[in-house]
Coordinates of C-alpha atoms in Angstrom, one line a residue:
Chain L
X24 CA 38.0 -4.4 25.5
X25 CA 41.4 -5.8 26.1
X26 CA 43.8 -3.0 27.4
X27 CA 47.4 -3.1 26.2
X28 CA 50.1 -1.5 28.2
X29 CA 53.9 -1.3 27.7
X30 CA 57.2 -0.7 29.6
X31 CA 59.2 1.4 29.6
X32 CA 57.8 4.5 27.8
X33 CA 61.0 4.8 26.3
X34 CA 64.5 3.6 26.6
X35 CA 68.2 4.4 25.3
X36 CA 70.6 1.8 24.6
X37 CA 74.2 1.7 23.3
X38 CA 74.7 0.3 19.8
X39 CA 75.2 -3.4 20.3
X40 CA 73.7 -3.8 23.5
X41 CA 70.3 -5.5 24.3
X42 CA 67.0 -3.7 24.4
X43 CA 64.0 -5.0 25.9
X44 CA 60.4 -4.0 25.7
X45 CA 57.6 -5.5 27.8
X46 CA 53.7 -5.7 26.8
X47 CA 51.1 -6.7 29.0
X48 CA 47.4 -7.5 28.0
X49 CA 44.5 -7.0 30.3
X50 CA 43.0 -10.4 29.1
X51 CA 44.9 -13.4 28.1
X52 CA 45.5 -13.4 24.3
X53 CA 46.1 -17.3 24.3
X54 CA 43.9 -19.4 22.6
X55 CA 44.5 -22.9 24.2
X56 CA 43.2 -24.9 21.6
X57 CA 45.6 -24.1 19.1
X58 CA 48.3 -23.0 21.6
X59 CA 48.6 -19.7 19.8
X60 CA 48.9 -16.3 21.2
X61 CA 47.2 -13.3 19.3
X62 CA 49.8 -10.8 19.7
X63 CA 51.9 -9.0 17.1
X64 CA 55.0 -6.3 17.5
X65 CA 55.5 -3.5 15.0
X66 CA 58.1 -1.0 14.4
X67 CA 57.2 2.6 13.2
X68 CA 59.9 5.0 12.1
X69 CA 59.3 8.6 11.9
X70 CA 57.2 9.6 9.0
X71 CA 56.7 5.8 7.9
X72 CA 53.8 3.4 8.2
X73 CA 54.3 0.6 10.9
X74 CA 56.1 -2.5 9.8
X75 CA 55.2 -5.8 11.2
X76 CA 58.1 -7.5 13.0
X77 CA 56.7 -10.5 15.2
X78 CA 53.2 -12.2 14.9
X79 CA 51.9 -15.0 16.9
X80 CA 54.0 -13.5 19.6
X81 CA 57.3 -15.1 18.6
X82 CA 56.9 -15.8 14.7
X83 CA 59.6 -13.3 12.9
X84 CA 57.9 -11.8 9.7
X85 CA 59.8 -12.4 6.5
X86 CA 62.8 -10.1 6.1
X87 CA 63.1 -9.3 9.7
X88 CA 66.6 -9.7 11.2
X89 CA 67.1 -12.4 13.5
X90 CA 68.3 -9.9 16.2
X91 CA 64.9 -9.2 17.0
X92 CA 63.0 -11.8 18.9
X93 CA 59.3 -12.4 20.8
X94 CA 58.3 -14.2 23.6
X95 CA 55.8 -14.6 26.3
X96 CA 52.5 -16.1 26.6
X97 CA 49.2 -15.4 28.3
X98 CA 49.2 -11.8 29.4
X99 CA 53.0 -11.1 29.4
X100 CA 55.2 -10.6 26.6
X101 CA 58.5 -9.2 25.5
X102 CA 60.3 -7.9 22.3
X103 CA 64.1 -8.0 22.4
X104 CA 66.5 -6.5 20.0
X105 CA 69.7 -8.7 20.9
X106 CA 72.2 -6.1 19.4
X107 CA 70.7 -2.6 18.7
X108 CA 71.5 -1.0 15.2
X109 CA 71.3 2.6 14.2
X110 CA 68.4 1.7 12.0
X111 CA 66.7 0.1 14.9
X112 CA 65.7 3.7 16.5
X113 CA 62.0 3.7 16.5
X114 CA 58.9 3.2 18.3
X115 CA 57.6 -0.2 18.7
X116 CA 54.0 -1.2 19.4
X117 CA 52.5 -4.5 20.6
X118 CA 49.0 -5.2 19.6
X119 CA 46.4 -8.1 20.1
X120 CA 44.0 -9.4 17.6
X121 CA 42.4 -11.9 19.8
X122 CA 38.9 -12.9 19.6
X123 CA 36.4 -10.0 17.9
X124 CA 37.6 -6.1 17.5
X125 CA 38.7 -3.8 18.7
X126 CA 42.2 -4.9 18.0
X127 CA 43.9 -2.7 20.6
X128 CA 47.5 -1.5 20.6
X129 CA 49.9 -0.5 23.3
X130 CA 50.9 3.1 23.6
X131 CA 54.4 2.6 22.1
X132 CA 57.9 2.5 23.3
X133 CA 60.4 4.7 21.8
X134 CA 64.2 3.4 21.4
X135 CA 66.9 5.7 21.0
X136 CA 70.9 5.2 20.9
X137 CA 72.4 5.9 24.1
Chain Q
X17 CA 57.6 -2.6 -0.3
X18 CA 54.2 -0.5 0.5
X19 CA 51.4 -2.1 -1.4
X20 CA 48.6 0.2 -0.5
X21 CA 48.0 3.7 -1.4
X22 CA 45.6 5.9 0.5
X23 CA 43.9 9.3 -0.7
X24 CA 41.2 11.5 0.1
X25 CA 42.4 13.2 3.1
X26 CA 42.6 16.9 3.8
X27 CA 41.0 19.6 6.1
X28 CA 37.3 19.8 7.0
X29 CA 35.4 21.6 9.3
X30 CA 33.9 20.3 12.3
X31 CA 30.6 18.5 11.5
X32 CA 31.8 18.0 7.9
X33 CA 32.5 14.7 5.8
X34 CA 35.4 13.1 4.1
X35 CA 35.5 9.9 2.1
X36 CA 39.1 8.1 2.2
X37 CA 40.1 5.6 -0.5
X38 CA 42.6 2.7 -0.3
X39 CA 43.7 1.4 -3.5
X40 CA 45.5 -2.1 -3.6
X41 CA 47.0 -2.6 -7.0
X42 CA 49.8 -5.0 -6.0
X43 CA 47.8 -7.5 -4.1
X44 CA 45.1 -10.1 -4.3
X45 CA 42.6 -8.0 -2.6
X46 CA 39.7 -10.1 -2.1
X47 CA 41.9 -12.4 0.1
X48 CA 42.4 -9.8 2.6
X49 CA 40.5 -8.6 5.8
X50 CA 41.1 -5.0 5.7
X51 CA 41.4 -2.4 8.3
X52 CA 41.6 1.4 8.9
X53 CA 43.9 2.5 11.9
X54 CA 44.6 6.0 12.7
X55 CA 47.3 7.9 14.6
X56 CA 46.7 11.4 16.0
X57 CA 49.7 13.9 15.9
X58 CA 52.4 12.6 18.1
X59 CA 50.3 9.9 19.5
X60 CA 50.0 6.1 19.4
X61 CA 48.1 4.0 17.0
X62 CA 44.3 3.2 17.1
X63 CA 42.4 0.6 15.2
X64 CA 39.2 2.1 13.7
X65 CA 37.4 -0.4 11.5
X66 CA 37.7 -3.5 9.6
X67 CA 35.7 -5.6 7.1
X68 CA 35.8 -8.9 6.0
X69 CA 36.6 -10.4 2.4
X70 CA 33.3 -9.9 0.8
X71 CA 32.0 -7.0 2.8
X72 CA 29.5 -8.5 4.8
X73 CA 31.1 -8.5 8.2
X74 CA 32.1 -5.1 9.5
X75 CA 33.4 -3.9 13.0
X76 CA 34.4 -0.5 14.5
X77 CA 35.4 1.4 17.4
X78 CA 33.2 2.7 20.0
X79 CA 34.1 6.3 19.3
X80 CA 33.2 6.2 15.4
X81 CA 30.2 4.2 15.4
X82 CA 27.4 5.8 13.6
X83 CA 29.8 8.1 12.2
X84 CA 32.3 6.2 10.3
X85 CA 31.3 3.5 7.7
X86 CA 33.7 1.3 6.2
X87 CA 33.1 -0.4 2.9
X88 CA 35.0 -2.1 -0.2
X89 CA 34.8 -2.9 -3.8
X90 CA 36.8 -5.9 -4.7
X91 CA 36.2 -4.9 -8.7
X92 CA 38.2 -2.0 -8.1
X93 CA 40.6 -3.5 -5.6
X94 CA 39.5 -0.5 -3.1
X95 CA 38.8 0.1 0.4
X96 CA 36.8 3.1 1.6
X97 CA 36.1 4.9 5.1
X98 CA 33.2 7.3 4.7
X99 CA 33.7 9.7 8.0
X100 CA 30.9 12.0 8.6
X101 CA 30.1 14.2 11.8
X102 CA 33.9 15.0 12.0
X103 CA 35.3 16.2 15.4
X104 CA 38.5 17.8 16.4
X105 CA 39.6 14.6 17.9
X106 CA 39.2 12.4 14.6
X107 CA 42.5 14.6 13.6
X108 CA 45.0 11.8 12.5
X109 CA 46.6 10.2 10.0
X110 CA 44.5 7.4 8.6
X111 CA 46.2 4.1 7.5
X112 CA 44.6 1.1 5.7
X113 CA 46.2 -2.2 6.6
X114 CA 45.3 -5.9 5.7
X115 CA 45.5 -9.2 6.9
X116 CA 45.4 -12.7 4.9
X117 CA 43.9 -14.2 8.2
X118 CA 40.5 -15.9 7.1
X119 CA 39.1 -15.1 10.3
X120 CA 40.5 -11.4 10.4
X121 CA 42.1 -12.2 13.6
X122 CA 45.7 -11.7 12.3
X123 CA 48.6 -9.5 12.2
X124 CA 48.5 -6.6 9.8
X125 CA 51.3 -7.1 7.3
X126 CA 50.6 -4.7 4.6
X127 CA 50.2 -1.0 5.1
X128 CA 49.7 2.0 3.4
X129 CA 51.6 5.3 3.6
X130 CA 48.7 7.1 5.5
X131 CA 46.3 9.8 4.7
X132 CA 46.2 13.2 6.9
X133 CA 42.7 14.1 8.1
X134 CA 42.6 17.6 10.0
X135 CA 39.5 18.5 11.4
X136 CA 39.7 22.2 12.2
X137 CA 37.6 25.3 11.8

């Protein structure tokens, strides 16, 4: 099974500042034949289900503000919030959907306001 | 925005059974690979099982193999999770989620609100 790790476990950022979350997979999730990374990012606010933010490592889902961006390839990925807003306080998870299941999630990164 | 509705959660004793349902009234259900994802209290997300569009392919995480069965009824736009031999460590919010990827290897772009399952004596 592919193991996903995230860093940091939590971070506190001032409003308007940049937040950066890292995700690493134990096996490459890049399908070289189509040059796609099978990696998604989700946002989960308290008491709510997860919400898809980014898929194929860098494609924003419909309606997601452009302050959210994803980057990386292979085994190392980054979610960046360019200018943190109050409504971005949440836990963020990366997930791989490469090959056959299980489709594992990272342990999550909690983002708060400093 | 939420297009899936879970039901069937509750309190059950260890060793007992429970059947979760997920209704999908607002989507073309038969287009979706569907999954169950759970979240233990205060913990992260764990993918549990998935099923393809016509129910002919199913996968599950090792910890539930032989105990949980995923199924679907496209005529009723519904997904199910039959949970047997429940253990305390199965206590979690169970979400149904779906992807339109034809291979099932795609992001979960629809989610339900979740159903709480508590296994305790």
